[in-house]
CSV table of C-alpha atoms and ligand atoms in Angstrom, one decimal:
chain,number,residue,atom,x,y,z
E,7,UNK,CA,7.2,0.3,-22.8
E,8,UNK,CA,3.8,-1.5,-22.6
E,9,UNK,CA,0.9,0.3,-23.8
E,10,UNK,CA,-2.8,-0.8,-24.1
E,11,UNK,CA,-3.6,-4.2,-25.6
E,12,UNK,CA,-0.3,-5.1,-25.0
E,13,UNK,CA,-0.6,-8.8,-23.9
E,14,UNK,CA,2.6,-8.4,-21.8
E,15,UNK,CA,1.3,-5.7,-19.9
E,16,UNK,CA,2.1,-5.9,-16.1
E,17,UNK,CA,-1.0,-6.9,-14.2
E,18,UNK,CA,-1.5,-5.3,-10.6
E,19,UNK,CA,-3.2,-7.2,-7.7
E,20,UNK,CA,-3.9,-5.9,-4.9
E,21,UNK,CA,-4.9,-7.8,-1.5
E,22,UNK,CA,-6.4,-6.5,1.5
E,23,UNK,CA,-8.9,-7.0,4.4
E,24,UNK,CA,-12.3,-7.2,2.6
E,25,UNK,CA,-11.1,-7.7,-1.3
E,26,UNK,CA,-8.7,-8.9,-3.7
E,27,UNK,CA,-8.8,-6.2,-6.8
E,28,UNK,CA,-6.7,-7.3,-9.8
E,29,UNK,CA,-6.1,-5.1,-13.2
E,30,UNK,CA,-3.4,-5.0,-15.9
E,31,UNK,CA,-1.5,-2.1,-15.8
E,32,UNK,CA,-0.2,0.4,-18.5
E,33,UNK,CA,3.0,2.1,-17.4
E,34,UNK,CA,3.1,4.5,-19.7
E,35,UNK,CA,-0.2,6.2,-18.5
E,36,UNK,CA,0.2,5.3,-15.3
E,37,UNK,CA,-3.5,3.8,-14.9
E,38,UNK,CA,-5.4,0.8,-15.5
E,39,UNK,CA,-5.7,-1.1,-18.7
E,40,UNK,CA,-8.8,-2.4,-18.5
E,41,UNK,CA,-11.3,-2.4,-15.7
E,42,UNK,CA,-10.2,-3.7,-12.6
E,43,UNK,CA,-12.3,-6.6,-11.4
E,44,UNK,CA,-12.3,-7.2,-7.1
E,45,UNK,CA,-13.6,-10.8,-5.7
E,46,UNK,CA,-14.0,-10.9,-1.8
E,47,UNK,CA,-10.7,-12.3,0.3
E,48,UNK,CA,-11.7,-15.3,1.6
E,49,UNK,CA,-12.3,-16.1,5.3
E,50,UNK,CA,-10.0,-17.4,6.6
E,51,UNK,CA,-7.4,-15.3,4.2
E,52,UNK,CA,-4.5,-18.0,4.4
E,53,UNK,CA,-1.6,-17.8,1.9
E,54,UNK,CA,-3.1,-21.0,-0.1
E,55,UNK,CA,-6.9,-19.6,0.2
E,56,UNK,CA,-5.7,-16.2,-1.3
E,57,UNK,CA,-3.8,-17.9,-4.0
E,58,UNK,CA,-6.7,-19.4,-5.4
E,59,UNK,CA,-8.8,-16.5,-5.7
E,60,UNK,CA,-5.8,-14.7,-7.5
E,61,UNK,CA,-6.0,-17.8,-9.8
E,62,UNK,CA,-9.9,-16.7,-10.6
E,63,UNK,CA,-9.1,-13.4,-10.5
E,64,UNK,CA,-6.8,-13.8,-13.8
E,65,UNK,CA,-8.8,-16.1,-15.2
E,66,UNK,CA,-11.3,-13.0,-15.8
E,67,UNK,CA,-8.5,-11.8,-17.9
E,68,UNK,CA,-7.6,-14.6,-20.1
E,69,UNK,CA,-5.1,-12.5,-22.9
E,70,UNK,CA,-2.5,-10.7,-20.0
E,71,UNK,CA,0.4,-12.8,-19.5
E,72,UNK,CA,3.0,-10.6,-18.5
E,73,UNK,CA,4.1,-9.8,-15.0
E,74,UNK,CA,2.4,-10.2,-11.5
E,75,UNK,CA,2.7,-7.5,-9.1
E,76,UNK,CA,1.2,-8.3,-5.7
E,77,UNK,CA,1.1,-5.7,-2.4
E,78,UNK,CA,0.8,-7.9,0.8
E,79,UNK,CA,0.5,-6.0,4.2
E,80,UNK,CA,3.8,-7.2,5.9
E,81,UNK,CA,7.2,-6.7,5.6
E,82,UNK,CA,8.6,-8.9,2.3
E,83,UNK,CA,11.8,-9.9,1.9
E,84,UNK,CA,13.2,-11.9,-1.8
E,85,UNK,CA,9.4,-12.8,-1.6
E,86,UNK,CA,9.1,-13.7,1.7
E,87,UNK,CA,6.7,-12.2,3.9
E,88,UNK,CA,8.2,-12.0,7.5
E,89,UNK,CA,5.4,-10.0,9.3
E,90,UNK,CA,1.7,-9.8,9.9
E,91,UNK,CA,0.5,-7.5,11.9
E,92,UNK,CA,-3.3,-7.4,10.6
E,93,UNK,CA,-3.4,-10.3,8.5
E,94,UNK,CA,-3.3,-14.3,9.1
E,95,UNK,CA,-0.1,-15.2,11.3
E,96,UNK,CA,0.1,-18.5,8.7
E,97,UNK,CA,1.7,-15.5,6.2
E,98,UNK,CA,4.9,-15.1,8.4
E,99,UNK,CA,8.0,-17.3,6.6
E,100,UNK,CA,5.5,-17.9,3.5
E,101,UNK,CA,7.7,-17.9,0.4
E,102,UNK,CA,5.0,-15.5,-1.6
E,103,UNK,CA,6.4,-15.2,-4.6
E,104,UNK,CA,6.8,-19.2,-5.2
E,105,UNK,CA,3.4,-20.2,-4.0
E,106,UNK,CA,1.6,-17.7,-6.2
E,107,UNK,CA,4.2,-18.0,-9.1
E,108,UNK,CA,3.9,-22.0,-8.9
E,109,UNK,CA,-0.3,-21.6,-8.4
E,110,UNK,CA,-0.7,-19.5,-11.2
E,111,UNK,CA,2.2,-20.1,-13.9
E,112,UNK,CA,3.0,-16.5,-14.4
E,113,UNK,CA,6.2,-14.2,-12.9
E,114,UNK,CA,4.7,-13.2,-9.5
E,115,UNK,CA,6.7,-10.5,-7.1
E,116,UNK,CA,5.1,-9.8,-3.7
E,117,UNK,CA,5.7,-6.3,-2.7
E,118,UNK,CA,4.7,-4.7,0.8
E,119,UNK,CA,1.3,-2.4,0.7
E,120,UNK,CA,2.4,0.5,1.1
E,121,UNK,CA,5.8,0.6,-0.7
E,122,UNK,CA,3.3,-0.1,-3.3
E,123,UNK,CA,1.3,2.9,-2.7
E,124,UNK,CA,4.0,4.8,-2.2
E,125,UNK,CA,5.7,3.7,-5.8
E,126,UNK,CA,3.0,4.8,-7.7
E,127,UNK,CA,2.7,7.9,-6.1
E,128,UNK,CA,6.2,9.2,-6.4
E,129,UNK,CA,5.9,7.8,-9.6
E,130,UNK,CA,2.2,9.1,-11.2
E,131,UNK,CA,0.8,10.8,-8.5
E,132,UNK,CA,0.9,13.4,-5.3
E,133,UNK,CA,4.4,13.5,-5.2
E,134,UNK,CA,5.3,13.2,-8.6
E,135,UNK,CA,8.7,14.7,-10.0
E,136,UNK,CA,9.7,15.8,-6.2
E,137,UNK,CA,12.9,15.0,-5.1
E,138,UNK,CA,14.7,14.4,-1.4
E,139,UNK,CA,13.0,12.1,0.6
E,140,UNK,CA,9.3,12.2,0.4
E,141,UNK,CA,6.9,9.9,2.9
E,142,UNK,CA,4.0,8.0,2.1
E,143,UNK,CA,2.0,6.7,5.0
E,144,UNK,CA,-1.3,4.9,4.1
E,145,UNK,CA,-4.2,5.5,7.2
E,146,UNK,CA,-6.0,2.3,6.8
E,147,UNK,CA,-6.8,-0.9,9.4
E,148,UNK,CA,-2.8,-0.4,10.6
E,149,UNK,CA,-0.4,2.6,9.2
E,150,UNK,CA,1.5,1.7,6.4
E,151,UNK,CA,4.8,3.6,5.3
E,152,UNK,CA,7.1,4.5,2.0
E,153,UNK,CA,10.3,6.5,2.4
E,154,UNK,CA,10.9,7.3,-1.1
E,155,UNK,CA,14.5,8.8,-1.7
E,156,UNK,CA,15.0,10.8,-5.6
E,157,UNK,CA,12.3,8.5,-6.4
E,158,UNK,CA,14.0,4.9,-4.9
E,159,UNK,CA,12.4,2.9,-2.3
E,160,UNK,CA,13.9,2.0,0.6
E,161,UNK,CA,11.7,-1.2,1.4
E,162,UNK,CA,9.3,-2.1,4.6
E,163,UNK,CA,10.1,1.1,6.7
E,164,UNK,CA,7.1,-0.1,8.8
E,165,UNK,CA,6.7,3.3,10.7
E,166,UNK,CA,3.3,2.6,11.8
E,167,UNK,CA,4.7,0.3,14.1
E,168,UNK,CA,6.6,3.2,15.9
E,169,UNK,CA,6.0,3.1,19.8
E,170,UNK,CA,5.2,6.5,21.0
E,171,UNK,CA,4.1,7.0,24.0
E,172,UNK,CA,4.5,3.3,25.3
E,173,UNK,CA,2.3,2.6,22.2
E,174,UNK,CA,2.4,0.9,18.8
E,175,UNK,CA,1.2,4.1,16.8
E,176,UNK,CA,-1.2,2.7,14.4
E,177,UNK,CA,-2.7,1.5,17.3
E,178,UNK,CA,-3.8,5.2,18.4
E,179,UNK,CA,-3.8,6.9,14.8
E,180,UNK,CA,-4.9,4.3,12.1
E,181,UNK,CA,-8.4,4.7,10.5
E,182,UNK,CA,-9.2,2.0,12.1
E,183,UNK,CA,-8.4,3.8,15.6
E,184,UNK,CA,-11.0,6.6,14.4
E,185,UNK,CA,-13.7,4.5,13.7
E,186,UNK,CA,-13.1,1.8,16.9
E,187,UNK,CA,-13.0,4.7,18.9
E,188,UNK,CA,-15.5,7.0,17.8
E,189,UNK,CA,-13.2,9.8,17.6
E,190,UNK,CA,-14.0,13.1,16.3
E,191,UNK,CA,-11.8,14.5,13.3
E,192,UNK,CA,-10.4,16.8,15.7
E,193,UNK,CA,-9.4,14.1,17.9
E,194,UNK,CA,-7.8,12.2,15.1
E,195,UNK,CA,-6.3,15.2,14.3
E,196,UNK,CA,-4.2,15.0,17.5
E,197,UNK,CA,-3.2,12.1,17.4
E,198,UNK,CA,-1.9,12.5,14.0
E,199,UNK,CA,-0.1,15.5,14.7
E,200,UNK,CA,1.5,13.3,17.4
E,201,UNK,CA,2.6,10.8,15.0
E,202,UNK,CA,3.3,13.4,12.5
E,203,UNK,CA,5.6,14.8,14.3
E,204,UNK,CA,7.5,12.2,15.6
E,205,UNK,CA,8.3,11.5,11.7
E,206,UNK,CA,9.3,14.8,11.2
E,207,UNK,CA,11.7,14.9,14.1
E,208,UNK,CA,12.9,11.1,12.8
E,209,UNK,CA,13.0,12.1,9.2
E,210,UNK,CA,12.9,15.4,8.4
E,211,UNK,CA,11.3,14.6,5.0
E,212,UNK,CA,11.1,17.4,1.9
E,213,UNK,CA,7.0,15.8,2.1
E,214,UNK,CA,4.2,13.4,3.7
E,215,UNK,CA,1.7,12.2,1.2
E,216,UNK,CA,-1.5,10.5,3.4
E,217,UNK,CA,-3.2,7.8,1.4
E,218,UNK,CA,-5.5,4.9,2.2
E,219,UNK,CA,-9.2,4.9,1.7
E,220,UNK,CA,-9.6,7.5,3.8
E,221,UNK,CA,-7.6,10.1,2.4
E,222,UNK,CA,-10.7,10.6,-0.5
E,223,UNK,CA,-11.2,12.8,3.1
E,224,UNK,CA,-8.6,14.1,3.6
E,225,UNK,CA,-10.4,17.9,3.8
E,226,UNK,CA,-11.9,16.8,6.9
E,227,UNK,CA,-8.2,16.4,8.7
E,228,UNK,CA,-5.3,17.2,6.9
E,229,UNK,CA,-5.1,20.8,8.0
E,230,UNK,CA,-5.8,19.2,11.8
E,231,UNK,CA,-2.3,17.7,11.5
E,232,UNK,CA,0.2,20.9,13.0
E,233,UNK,CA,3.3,20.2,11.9
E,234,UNK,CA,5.8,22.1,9.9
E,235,UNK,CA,6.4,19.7,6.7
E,236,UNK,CA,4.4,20.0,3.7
E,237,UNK,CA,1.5,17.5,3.4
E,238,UNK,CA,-0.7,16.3,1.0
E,239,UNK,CA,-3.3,14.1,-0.1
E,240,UNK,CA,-2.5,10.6,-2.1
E,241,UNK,CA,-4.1,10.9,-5.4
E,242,UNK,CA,-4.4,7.6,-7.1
E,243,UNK,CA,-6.0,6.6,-3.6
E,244,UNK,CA,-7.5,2.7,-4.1
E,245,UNK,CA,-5.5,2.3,-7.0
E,246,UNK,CA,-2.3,3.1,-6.2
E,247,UNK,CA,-1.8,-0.5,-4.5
E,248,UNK,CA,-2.4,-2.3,-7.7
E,249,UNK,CA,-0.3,0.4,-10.2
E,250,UNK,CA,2.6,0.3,-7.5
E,251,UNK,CA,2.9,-3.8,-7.4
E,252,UNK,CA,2.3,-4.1,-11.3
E,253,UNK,CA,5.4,-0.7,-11.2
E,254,UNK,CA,7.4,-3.2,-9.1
E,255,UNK,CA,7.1,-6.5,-10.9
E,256,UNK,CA,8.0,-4.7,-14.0
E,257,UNK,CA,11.1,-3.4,-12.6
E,258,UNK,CA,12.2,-6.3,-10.3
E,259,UNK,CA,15.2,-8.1,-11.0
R,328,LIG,C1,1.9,-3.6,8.5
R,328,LIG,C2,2.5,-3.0,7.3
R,328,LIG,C3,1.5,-2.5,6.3
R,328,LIG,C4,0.5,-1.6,7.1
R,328,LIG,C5,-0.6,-1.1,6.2
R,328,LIG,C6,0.9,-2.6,9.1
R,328,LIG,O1,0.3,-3.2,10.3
R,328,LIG,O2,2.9,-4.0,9.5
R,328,LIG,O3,3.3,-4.0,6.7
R,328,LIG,O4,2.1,-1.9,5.3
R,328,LIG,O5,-0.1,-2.2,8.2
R,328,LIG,O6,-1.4,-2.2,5.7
């Protein structure tokens, strides 16, 4: 197992809306290595564009050589993103884990946001050492979703994209969908409880864990979401994305 100072430690990036944050990972700990360092995504945030700033971003850390882990907002497939919801459409068919692999000369493994998320929490975090089928969702710009079964992922469950009500639900219950619409908590709170529920009647999980930046919050709303599931806060909140990815590489084939 890799522990600190180990040169092939895997290294975590993880890219979103407004930054790219990059850190080499220890495992055993279940937490950064060294400090993570975050350079804006550029605009527009294109597969090639995003692949050079991952290039500067590991040039900041010129002794980690070992694996790339890399959390992408869209479903990815062998490395191959096939959906983009909230990022640049040029992403869809983009073979991720050759162009950043081939721009950067390390071992590069592309790994939906919030399977990510929800790696590192099963794994270090909120739902740590709980068994059945636990269910991250991350309330950010869109809804992202783990189902995490004894601790295995089942990949790009994509369950904010769930149409309730004749709508796509992170549409109505994102972060985002607080902020755009100037809803109060308690008005959030519905419409979580709505989507909520529809995963509990869908899933029947043992456990929700709510991350995303807004769950550092979550005392505001979690108790406004009635359903009859246990659920909890995320605890490794931003830096779950870049532990889960680093998590992933290590273990993909
Ligand atoms: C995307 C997911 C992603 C989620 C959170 C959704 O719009 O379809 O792939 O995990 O946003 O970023």
């Amino acid at each position: 197992m890799a522990s600190h100072g180990d040169p092939h430690r895997p290294f975590g990036i993880d890219f979103g809306g407004s930054g790219i944050k990059g850190a080499p990972v220890d495992l055993e700990a279940g937490d950064f290595a060294e400090e993570r360092v975050r350079i804006d995504t550029p605009q527009p945030a294109t597969p090639l564009a995003v692949a050079e700033v991952f290039a500067e971003l590991l040039g900041k850390f010129p002794d980690s050589d070992g694996r790339i882990g890399v959390t992408v907002p869209g479903v990815v497939k062998h490395g191959v993103v096939h959906s983009a919801a909230n990022i640049d459409k040029a992403w869809i068919g983009e073979d991720a884990d050759r162009l950043f692999t081939d721009r950067t000369g390390r071992d590069v493994h592309v790994v939906n946001d919030a399977d990510a998320a929800g790696l590192a929490e099963v794994r270090y975090g909120a739902a740590k050492g709980r068994g059945g089928l636990v269910l991250v969702t991350t309330l950010g710009t869109g809804i992202g979703s783990a189902l995490v079964y004894d601790g295995v992922l089942v990949p790009n469950s994509e369950l904010g994209h769930l149409e309730i009500d004749g709508h796509d639900a992170e549409k109505r219950a994102a972060a985002s969908a607080r902020e755009k619409h100037d809803l109060s908590w308690e008005e959030w709170g519905k419409r979580l409880t709505t989507y909520y529920r529809k995963l509990e009647e869908l899933f029947s999980p043992e456990l929700f864990v709510v991350g995303g930046g807004v769950s550092k919050k979550s005392q505001k709303f979690l108790h406004l979401i009635e359903i009859d599931t246990e659920i909890i806060a995320a605890q490794l909140l931003n830096d779950a994305g870049i532990i889960g990815a680093a998590l992933y590489a290590t273990e993909s084939d």
